[in-house]
Amino acid sequence: GTTLKSTALLCFAVATTPLQATIFFTLNNLVSSVHLSGFVQNYLEVGGEDVAVLMSTGNTVSNLTGILIPLVATMFRRRFGVAGWVTPFFGAVAVFHMVCAGLFCMLAKVESARSLRTAMTMQEKLSSIKQEVAAAAEKKRRRKEDAAIRKGR
């Protein structure tokens, strides 16, 4: 999905006629369903209990870029011509991808910390269970000793 979307965006960037731009923009939107299906899985893996907040933030950012990019692209095309807006466009795409990758890395670290806390909590529970088992075994041993002492009388 990502490859198809990137290819459509690259072709859109070098389109020289409105018809070409329309075709490539339409192809970009057509492959979006394939592209987004992988991101939903990433949200679920990284988000944990906070997946709703993460998905809504991602949707907000993607909607903002959907509003701003056409305005910026139009401004650059009017000012610099057809080829003048390609470099800023790819620069904006690169920055956006770096920001998203950074956010996912930060969230992965948060998830790792949660996993570590969960593992520590599990160790504490296991330790507590071991203590309870040892106490129950000691209690059983004392009962046997008491029963043996009573038989001996």
Short mmCIF file of N, CA and C in Angstrom, two decimals:
data_model
loop_
_atom_site.label_atom_id
_atom_site.label_comp_id
_atom_site.label_asym_id
_atom_site.label_seq_id
_atom_site.Cartn_x
_atom_site.Cartn_y
_atom_site.Cartn_z
N GLY A 1 0.81 -1.19 0.00
CA GLY A 1 0.00 0.00 0.00
C GLY A 1 0.86 1.26 0.00
N THR A 2 1.90 1.26 0.82
CA THR A 2 2.77 2.44 0.92
C THR A 2 3.48 2.68 -0.40
N THR A 3 3.93 1.60 -1.06
CA THR A 3 4.63 1.75 -2.34
C THR A 3 3.70 2.33 -3.40
N LEU A 4 2.47 1.82 -3.45
CA LEU A 4 1.52 2.33 -4.44
C LEU A 4 1.20 3.80 -4.18
N LYS A 5 1.01 4.15 -2.91
CA LYS A 5 0.69 5.53 -2.55
C LYS A 5 1.87 6.45 -2.89
N SER A 6 3.08 6.01 -2.56
CA SER A 6 4.26 6.82 -2.86
C SER A 6 4.45 7.00 -4.36
N THR A 7 4.22 5.93 -5.11
CA THR A 7 4.35 6.02 -6.56
C THR A 7 3.34 7.01 -7.15
N ALA A 8 2.10 6.94 -6.67
CA ALA A 8 1.07 7.86 -7.15
C ALA A 8 1.45 9.31 -6.80
N LEU A 9 2.00 9.52 -5.59
CA LEU A 9 2.41 10.88 -5.20
C LEU A 9 3.59 11.37 -6.03
N LEU A 10 4.54 10.47 -6.32
CA LEU A 10 5.67 10.87 -7.17
C LEU A 10 5.19 11.27 -8.56
N CYS A 11 4.29 10.48 -9.12
CA CYS A 11 3.76 10.81 -10.45
C CYS A 11 2.95 12.10 -10.40
N PHE A 12 2.21 12.30 -9.31
CA PHE A 12 1.44 13.52 -9.15
C PHE A 12 2.38 14.74 -9.10
N ALA A 13 3.52 14.56 -8.45
CA ALA A 13 4.46 15.66 -8.29
C ALA A 13 5.05 16.13 -9.61
N VAL A 14 5.21 15.23 -10.56
CA VAL A 14 5.81 15.61 -11.83
C VAL A 14 4.77 15.77 -12.94
N ALA A 15 3.50 15.73 -12.60
CA ALA A 15 2.45 15.89 -13.60
C ALA A 15 2.54 17.29 -14.22
N THR A 16 2.38 17.34 -15.53
CA THR A 16 2.51 18.62 -16.23
C THR A 16 1.17 19.18 -16.70
N THR A 17 0.14 18.35 -16.69
CA THR A 17 -1.18 18.83 -17.11
C THR A 17 -2.19 18.58 -16.01
N PRO A 18 -3.27 19.31 -15.99
CA PRO A 18 -4.30 19.07 -14.98
C PRO A 18 -4.89 17.66 -15.07
N LEU A 19 -5.00 17.11 -16.27
CA LEU A 19 -5.53 15.76 -16.43
C LEU A 19 -4.61 14.74 -15.77
N GLN A 20 -3.30 14.86 -15.99
CA GLN A 20 -2.35 13.95 -15.36
C GLN A 20 -2.41 14.07 -13.83
N ALA A 21 -2.44 15.31 -13.36
CA ALA A 21 -2.50 15.52 -11.91
C ALA A 21 -3.77 14.91 -11.33
N THR A 22 -4.88 15.04 -12.02
CA THR A 22 -6.15 14.48 -11.55
C THR A 22 -6.08 12.96 -11.51
N ILE A 23 -5.52 12.36 -12.55
CA ILE A 23 -5.42 10.89 -12.60
C ILE A 23 -4.55 10.37 -11.46
N PHE A 24 -3.39 10.98 -11.25
CA PHE A 24 -2.49 10.50 -10.21
C PHE A 24 -3.03 10.78 -8.81
N PHE A 25 -3.71 11.89 -8.65
CA PHE A 25 -4.32 12.18 -7.35
C PHE A 25 -5.44 11.18 -7.06
N THR A 26 -6.20 10.81 -8.09
CA THR A 26 -7.26 9.81 -7.93
C THR A 26 -6.66 8.44 -7.59
N LEU A 27 -5.59 8.07 -8.27
CA LEU A 27 -4.92 6.80 -7.94
C LEU A 27 -4.39 6.81 -6.51
N ASN A 28 -3.88 7.95 -6.08
CA ASN A 28 -3.40 8.08 -4.71
C ASN A 28 -4.53 7.82 -3.73
N ASN A 29 -5.70 8.38 -3.99
CA ASN A 29 -6.84 8.17 -3.11
C ASN A 29 -7.36 6.74 -3.19
N LEU A 30 -7.29 6.12 -4.36
CA LEU A 30 -7.76 4.74 -4.51
C LEU A 30 -6.93 3.76 -3.68
N VAL A 31 -5.62 3.97 -3.62
CA VAL A 31 -4.77 3.03 -2.88
C VAL A 31 -4.67 3.39 -1.40
N SER A 32 -5.35 4.43 -0.97
CA SER A 32 -5.30 4.81 0.44
C SER A 32 -5.88 3.73 1.34
N SER A 33 -6.89 3.01 0.88
CA SER A 33 -7.47 1.96 1.72
C SER A 33 -6.45 0.85 2.00
N VAL A 34 -5.63 0.53 1.03
CA VAL A 34 -4.60 -0.48 1.24
C VAL A 34 -3.51 0.08 2.15
N HIS A 35 -3.18 1.34 1.94
CA HIS A 35 -2.13 2.00 2.72
C HIS A 35 -2.51 2.09 4.19
N LEU A 36 -3.74 2.49 4.49
CA LEU A 36 -4.15 2.71 5.87
C LEU A 36 -4.37 1.43 6.65
N SER A 37 -4.64 0.32 5.97
CA SER A 37 -4.91 -0.92 6.71
C SER A 37 -3.69 -1.34 7.54
N GLY A 38 -2.49 -1.09 7.06
CA GLY A 38 -1.31 -1.41 7.85
C GLY A 38 -1.11 -0.49 9.03
N PHE A 39 -1.50 0.79 8.88
CA PHE A 39 -1.33 1.72 9.98
C PHE A 39 -2.26 1.43 11.14
N VAL A 40 -3.45 0.91 10.86
CA VAL A 40 -4.37 0.57 11.95
C VAL A 40 -3.72 -0.49 12.84
N GLN A 41 -3.05 -1.46 12.23
CA GLN A 41 -2.37 -2.49 13.02
C GLN A 41 -1.25 -1.87 13.86
N ASN A 42 -0.52 -0.91 13.29
CA ASN A 42 0.52 -0.24 14.06
C ASN A 42 -0.07 0.50 15.25
N TYR A 43 -1.19 1.18 15.02
CA TYR A 43 -1.86 1.88 16.12
C TYR A 43 -2.21 0.90 17.23
N LEU A 44 -2.75 -0.25 16.86
CA LEU A 44 -3.16 -1.24 17.86
C LEU A 44 -1.97 -1.82 18.61
N GLU A 45 -0.87 -2.04 17.89
CA GLU A 45 0.32 -2.59 18.53
C GLU A 45 0.97 -1.59 19.48
N VAL A 46 1.08 -0.36 19.05
CA VAL A 46 1.79 0.65 19.83
C VAL A 46 0.91 1.27 20.90
N GLY A 47 -0.36 1.47 20.57
CA GLY A 47 -1.25 2.23 21.45
C GLY A 47 -1.64 1.56 22.74
N GLY A 48 -1.79 0.25 22.73
CA GLY A 48 -2.22 -0.45 23.93
C GLY A 48 -3.57 0.06 24.40
N GLU A 49 -3.63 0.48 25.65
CA GLU A 49 -4.88 0.99 26.20
C GLU A 49 -5.25 2.37 25.64
N ASP A 50 -4.27 3.09 25.11
CA ASP A 50 -4.49 4.45 24.62
C ASP A 50 -4.67 4.50 23.10
N VAL A 51 -5.11 3.41 22.50
CA VAL A 51 -5.21 3.34 21.04
C VAL A 51 -6.21 4.37 20.50
N ALA A 52 -7.27 4.66 21.23
CA ALA A 52 -8.26 5.63 20.75
C ALA A 52 -7.64 7.03 20.64
N VAL A 53 -6.87 7.41 21.63
CA VAL A 53 -6.22 8.72 21.60
C VAL A 53 -5.21 8.78 20.47
N LEU A 54 -4.44 7.71 20.29
CA LEU A 54 -3.44 7.67 19.23
C LEU A 54 -4.08 7.74 17.85
N MET A 55 -5.16 6.97 17.64
CA MET A 55 -5.82 6.98 16.33
C MET A 55 -6.47 8.33 16.05
N SER A 56 -7.07 8.94 17.06
CA SER A 56 -7.70 10.25 16.82
C SER A 56 -6.65 11.31 16.54
N THR A 57 -5.50 11.23 17.20
CA THR A 57 -4.42 12.17 16.91
C THR A 57 -3.90 11.97 15.49
N GLY A 58 -3.71 10.72 15.10
CA GLY A 58 -3.27 10.43 13.74
C GLY A 58 -4.26 10.92 12.70
N ASN A 59 -5.54 10.72 12.96
CA ASN A 59 -6.56 11.18 12.02
C ASN A 59 -6.59 12.71 11.94
N THR A 60 -6.40 13.37 13.06
CA THR A 60 -6.38 14.83 13.07
C THR A 60 -5.21 15.35 12.25
N VAL A 61 -4.04 14.78 12.47
CA VAL A 61 -2.85 15.22 11.73
C VAL A 61 -3.04 14.96 10.24
N SER A 62 -3.58 13.79 9.89
CA SER A 62 -3.75 13.51 8.46
C SER A 62 -4.80 14.43 7.84
N ASN A 63 -5.82 14.80 8.57
CA ASN A 63 -6.81 15.74 8.03
C ASN A 63 -6.23 17.14 7.89
N LEU A 64 -5.39 17.55 8.83
CA LEU A 64 -4.76 18.87 8.72
C LEU A 64 -3.85 18.94 7.50
N THR A 65 -3.10 17.88 7.27
CA THR A 65 -2.24 17.89 6.09
C THR A 65 -3.07 17.86 4.82
N GLY A 66 -4.20 17.19 4.85
CA GLY A 66 -5.08 17.17 3.69
C GLY A 66 -5.64 18.55 3.36
N ILE A 67 -5.77 19.40 4.36
CA ILE A 67 -6.25 20.76 4.15
C ILE A 67 -5.11 21.68 3.73
N LEU A 68 -3.96 21.54 4.39
CA LEU A 68 -2.85 22.48 4.17
C LEU A 68 -2.05 22.21 2.89
N ILE A 69 -1.82 20.95 2.55
CA ILE A 69 -0.96 20.63 1.41
C ILE A 69 -1.50 21.22 0.10
N PRO A 70 -2.80 21.09 -0.21
CA PRO A 70 -3.25 21.71 -1.47
C PRO A 70 -3.06 23.23 -1.49
N LEU A 71 -3.25 23.88 -0.35
CA LEU A 71 -3.04 25.33 -0.31
C LEU A 71 -1.58 25.70 -0.54
N VAL A 72 -0.69 24.98 0.12
CA VAL A 72 0.75 25.25 -0.03
C VAL A 72 1.21 24.91 -1.46
N ALA A 73 0.72 23.78 -1.99
CA ALA A 73 1.11 23.40 -3.35
C ALA A 73 0.63 24.43 -4.36
N THR A 74 -0.58 24.92 -4.19
CA THR A 74 -1.10 25.94 -5.11
C THR A 74 -0.26 27.21 -5.03
N MET A 75 0.09 27.60 -3.82
CA MET A 75 0.92 28.79 -3.64
C MET A 75 2.26 28.63 -4.35
N PHE A 76 2.92 27.47 -4.17
CA PHE A 76 4.22 27.24 -4.80
C PHE A 76 4.10 27.16 -6.32
N ARG A 77 3.06 26.53 -6.82
CA ARG A 77 2.89 26.44 -8.28
C ARG A 77 2.69 27.82 -8.89
N ARG A 78 1.91 28.66 -8.22
CA ARG A 78 1.68 30.01 -8.75
C ARG A 78 2.95 30.85 -8.69
N ARG A 79 3.72 30.66 -7.65
CA ARG A 79 4.90 31.49 -7.47
C ARG A 79 6.10 31.01 -8.29
N PHE A 80 6.33 29.69 -8.32
CA PHE A 80 7.54 29.15 -8.94
C PHE A 80 7.28 28.35 -10.21
N GLY A 81 6.06 28.18 -10.61
CA GLY A 81 5.76 27.39 -11.81
C GLY A 81 5.58 25.92 -11.48
N VAL A 82 5.46 25.11 -12.51
CA VAL A 82 5.15 23.69 -12.33
C VAL A 82 6.25 22.95 -11.57
N ALA A 83 7.49 23.15 -11.94
CA ALA A 83 8.59 22.40 -11.31
C ALA A 83 9.06 23.01 -10.00
N GLY A 84 8.66 24.22 -9.70
CA GLY A 84 9.16 24.91 -8.52
C GLY A 84 8.64 24.39 -7.20
N TRP A 85 7.53 23.69 -7.20
CA TRP A 85 6.96 23.25 -5.93
C TRP A 85 7.31 21.81 -5.59
N VAL A 86 8.01 21.10 -6.49
CA VAL A 86 8.34 19.69 -6.25
C VAL A 86 9.27 19.54 -5.06
N THR A 87 10.33 20.34 -4.97
CA THR A 87 11.28 20.23 -3.87
C THR A 87 10.63 20.53 -2.52
N PRO A 88 9.91 21.65 -2.37
CA PRO A 88 9.24 21.87 -1.08
C PRO A 88 8.22 20.79 -0.74
N PHE A 89 7.56 20.26 -1.76
CA PHE A 89 6.57 19.20 -1.53
C PHE A 89 7.25 17.97 -0.92
N PHE A 90 8.33 17.52 -1.56
CA PHE A 90 9.01 16.35 -1.03
C PHE A 90 9.69 16.65 0.31
N GLY A 91 10.13 17.87 0.50
CA GLY A 91 10.67 18.26 1.80
C GLY A 91 9.61 18.16 2.89
N ALA A 92 8.41 18.64 2.59
CA ALA A 92 7.31 18.56 3.57
C ALA A 92 6.93 17.12 3.85
N VAL A 93 6.90 16.30 2.81
CA VAL A 93 6.57 14.88 3.00
C VAL A 93 7.64 14.21 3.86
N ALA A 94 8.91 14.51 3.59
CA ALA A 94 10.00 13.91 4.37
C ALA A 94 9.92 14.33 5.84
N VAL A 95 9.68 15.60 6.09
CA VAL A 95 9.58 16.08 7.48
C VAL A 95 8.40 15.42 8.17
N PHE A 96 7.26 15.33 7.48
CA PHE A 96 6.08 14.71 8.07
C PHE A 96 6.36 13.25 8.44
N HIS A 97 7.02 12.52 7.54
CA HIS A 97 7.33 11.12 7.83
C HIS A 97 8.31 10.98 8.98
N MET A 98 9.28 11.90 9.08
CA MET A 98 10.21 11.84 10.20
C MET A 98 9.51 12.11 11.52
N VAL A 99 8.59 13.06 11.52
CA VAL A 99 7.84 13.37 12.75
C VAL A 99 7.00 12.17 13.15
N CYS A 100 6.32 11.56 12.19
CA CYS A 100 5.49 10.38 12.50
C CYS A 100 6.35 9.23 13.02
N ALA A 101 7.49 9.00 12.37
CA ALA A 101 8.38 7.93 12.82
C ALA A 101 8.88 8.21 14.24
N GLY A 102 9.20 9.46 14.53
CA GLY A 102 9.63 9.81 15.88
C GLY A 102 8.54 9.58 16.91
N LEU A 103 7.31 9.93 16.56
CA LEU A 103 6.19 9.70 17.48
C LEU A 103 5.98 8.22 17.73
N PHE A 104 6.05 7.41 16.67
CA PHE A 104 5.89 5.97 16.86
C PHE A 104 7.01 5.39 17.70
N CYS A 105 8.25 5.88 17.52
CA CYS A 105 9.37 5.40 18.33
C CYS A 105 9.17 5.77 19.80
N MET A 106 8.71 7.00 20.04
CA MET A 106 8.46 7.41 21.42
C MET A 106 7.37 6.56 22.05
N LEU A 107 6.31 6.30 21.31
CA LEU A 107 5.23 5.48 21.83
C LEU A 107 5.68 4.04 22.06
N ALA A 108 6.57 3.54 21.21
CA ALA A 108 7.09 2.19 21.39
C ALA A 108 7.90 2.11 22.69
N LYS A 109 8.66 3.18 22.99
CA LYS A 109 9.41 3.21 24.24
C LYS A 109 8.47 3.23 25.43
N VAL A 110 7.38 3.98 25.32
CA VAL A 110 6.38 4.02 26.40
C VAL A 110 5.79 2.64 26.59
N GLU A 111 5.48 1.96 25.49
CA GLU A 111 4.92 0.61 25.56
C GLU A 111 5.92 -0.35 26.18
N SER A 112 7.21 -0.19 25.83
CA SER A 112 8.24 -1.03 26.42
C SER A 112 8.32 -0.81 27.92
N ALA A 113 8.19 0.45 28.34
CA ALA A 113 8.21 0.75 29.77
C ALA A 113 7.00 0.11 30.46
N ARG A 114 5.85 0.16 29.79
CA ARG A 114 4.66 -0.49 30.36
C ARG A 114 4.88 -1.99 30.48
N SER A 115 5.48 -2.58 29.46
CA SER A 115 5.75 -4.02 29.49
C SER A 115 6.70 -4.35 30.63
N LEU A 116 7.71 -3.50 30.84
CA LEU A 116 8.65 -3.71 31.92
C LEU A 116 7.94 -3.62 33.27
N ARG A 117 7.05 -2.60 33.42
CA ARG A 117 6.29 -2.48 34.67
C ARG A 117 5.41 -3.70 34.86
N THR A 118 4.79 -4.18 33.79
CA THR A 118 3.94 -5.36 33.89
C THR A 118 4.77 -6.57 34.29
N ALA A 119 5.95 -6.71 33.71
CA ALA A 119 6.82 -7.83 34.05
C ALA A 119 7.24 -7.75 35.51
N MET A 120 7.55 -6.52 35.99
CA MET A 120 7.93 -6.37 37.39
C MET A 120 6.75 -6.70 38.29
N THR A 121 5.56 -6.28 37.90
CA THR A 121 4.38 -6.58 38.68
C THR A 121 4.16 -8.09 38.71
N MET A 122 4.38 -8.76 37.58
CA MET A 122 4.23 -10.22 37.53
C MET A 122 5.26 -10.90 38.43
N GLN A 123 6.49 -10.36 38.47
CA GLN A 123 7.51 -10.92 39.35
C GLN A 123 7.09 -10.77 40.81
N GLU A 124 6.55 -9.60 41.15
CA GLU A 124 6.09 -9.37 42.51
C GLU A 124 4.96 -10.34 42.86
N LYS A 125 4.02 -10.55 41.93
CA LYS A 125 2.93 -11.50 42.17
C LYS A 125 3.47 -12.91 42.34
N LEU A 126 4.44 -13.30 41.48
CA LEU A 126 5.02 -14.62 41.57
C LEU A 126 5.75 -14.80 42.90
N SER A 127 6.47 -13.78 43.32
CA SER A 127 7.15 -13.83 44.61
C SER A 127 6.15 -13.98 45.74
N SER A 128 5.04 -13.24 45.67
CA SER A 128 4.00 -13.32 46.69
C SER A 128 3.39 -14.72 46.73
N ILE A 129 3.15 -15.29 45.55
CA ILE A 129 2.58 -16.65 45.49
C ILE A 129 3.55 -17.66 46.08
N LYS A 130 4.85 -17.50 45.77
CA LYS A 130 5.86 -18.40 46.34
C LYS A 130 5.87 -18.32 47.86
N GLN A 131 5.76 -17.10 48.40
CA GLN A 131 5.73 -16.93 49.86
C GLN A 131 4.50 -17.59 50.46
N GLU A 132 3.36 -17.45 49.78
CA GLU A 132 2.13 -18.08 50.28
C GLU A 132 2.24 -19.60 50.25
N VAL A 133 2.82 -20.14 49.17
CA VAL A 133 3.01 -21.59 49.07
C VAL A 133 3.95 -22.08 50.17
N ALA A 134 5.04 -21.34 50.40
CA ALA A 134 5.99 -21.72 51.45
C ALA A 134 5.33 -21.67 52.82
N ALA A 135 4.50 -20.62 53.05
CA ALA A 135 3.80 -20.51 54.34
C ALA A 135 2.81 -21.65 54.50
N ALA A 136 2.11 -22.02 53.43
CA ALA A 136 1.15 -23.13 53.51
C ALA A 136 1.88 -24.44 53.76
N ALA A 137 3.04 -24.65 53.13
CA ALA A 137 3.82 -25.87 53.35
C ALA A 137 4.32 -25.93 54.78
N GLU A 138 4.76 -24.80 55.31
CA GLU A 138 5.23 -24.74 56.71
C GLU A 138 4.09 -25.05 57.67
N LYS A 139 2.92 -24.53 57.39
CA LYS A 139 1.73 -24.77 58.22
C LYS A 139 1.36 -26.25 58.20
N LYS A 140 1.44 -26.86 57.01
CA LYS A 140 1.12 -28.28 56.86
C LYS A 140 2.13 -29.14 57.62
N ARG A 141 3.42 -28.74 57.53
CA ARG A 141 4.47 -29.49 58.25
C ARG A 141 4.25 -29.42 59.76
N ARG A 142 3.87 -28.24 60.26
CA ARG A 142 3.61 -28.08 61.70
C ARG A 142 2.42 -28.91 62.14
N ARG A 143 1.40 -28.98 61.30
CA ARG A 143 0.22 -29.80 61.64
C ARG A 143 0.61 -31.27 61.74
N LYS A 144 1.47 -31.72 60.79
CA LYS A 144 1.91 -33.11 60.84
C LYS A 144 2.72 -33.38 62.11
N GLU A 145 3.61 -32.42 62.46
CA GLU A 145 4.39 -32.57 63.67
C GLU A 145 3.48 -32.61 64.90
N ASP A 146 2.49 -31.72 64.94
CA ASP A 146 1.54 -31.70 66.06
C ASP A 146 0.77 -33.02 66.12
N ALA A 147 0.36 -33.53 64.97
CA ALA A 147 -0.38 -34.79 64.94
C ALA A 147 0.51 -35.94 65.41
N ALA A 148 1.79 -35.93 65.02
CA ALA A 148 2.73 -36.96 65.46
C ALA A 148 2.95 -36.87 66.96
N ILE A 149 3.05 -35.66 67.51
CA ILE A 149 3.24 -35.48 68.95
C ILE A 149 2.01 -36.00 69.70
N ARG A 150 0.81 -35.70 69.20
CA ARG A 150 -0.42 -36.16 69.86
C ARG A 150 -0.51 -37.69 69.83
N LYS A 151 -0.09 -38.31 68.74
CA LYS A 151 -0.11 -39.79 68.66
C LYS A 151 0.87 -40.40 69.65
N GLY A 152 1.97 -39.72 69.86
CA GLY A 152 3.01 -40.20 70.74
C GLY A 152 2.60 -40.16 72.20
N ARG A 153 1.60 -39.41 72.56
CA ARG A 153 1.21 -39.28 73.97
C ARG A 153 0.49 -40.45 74.40
#
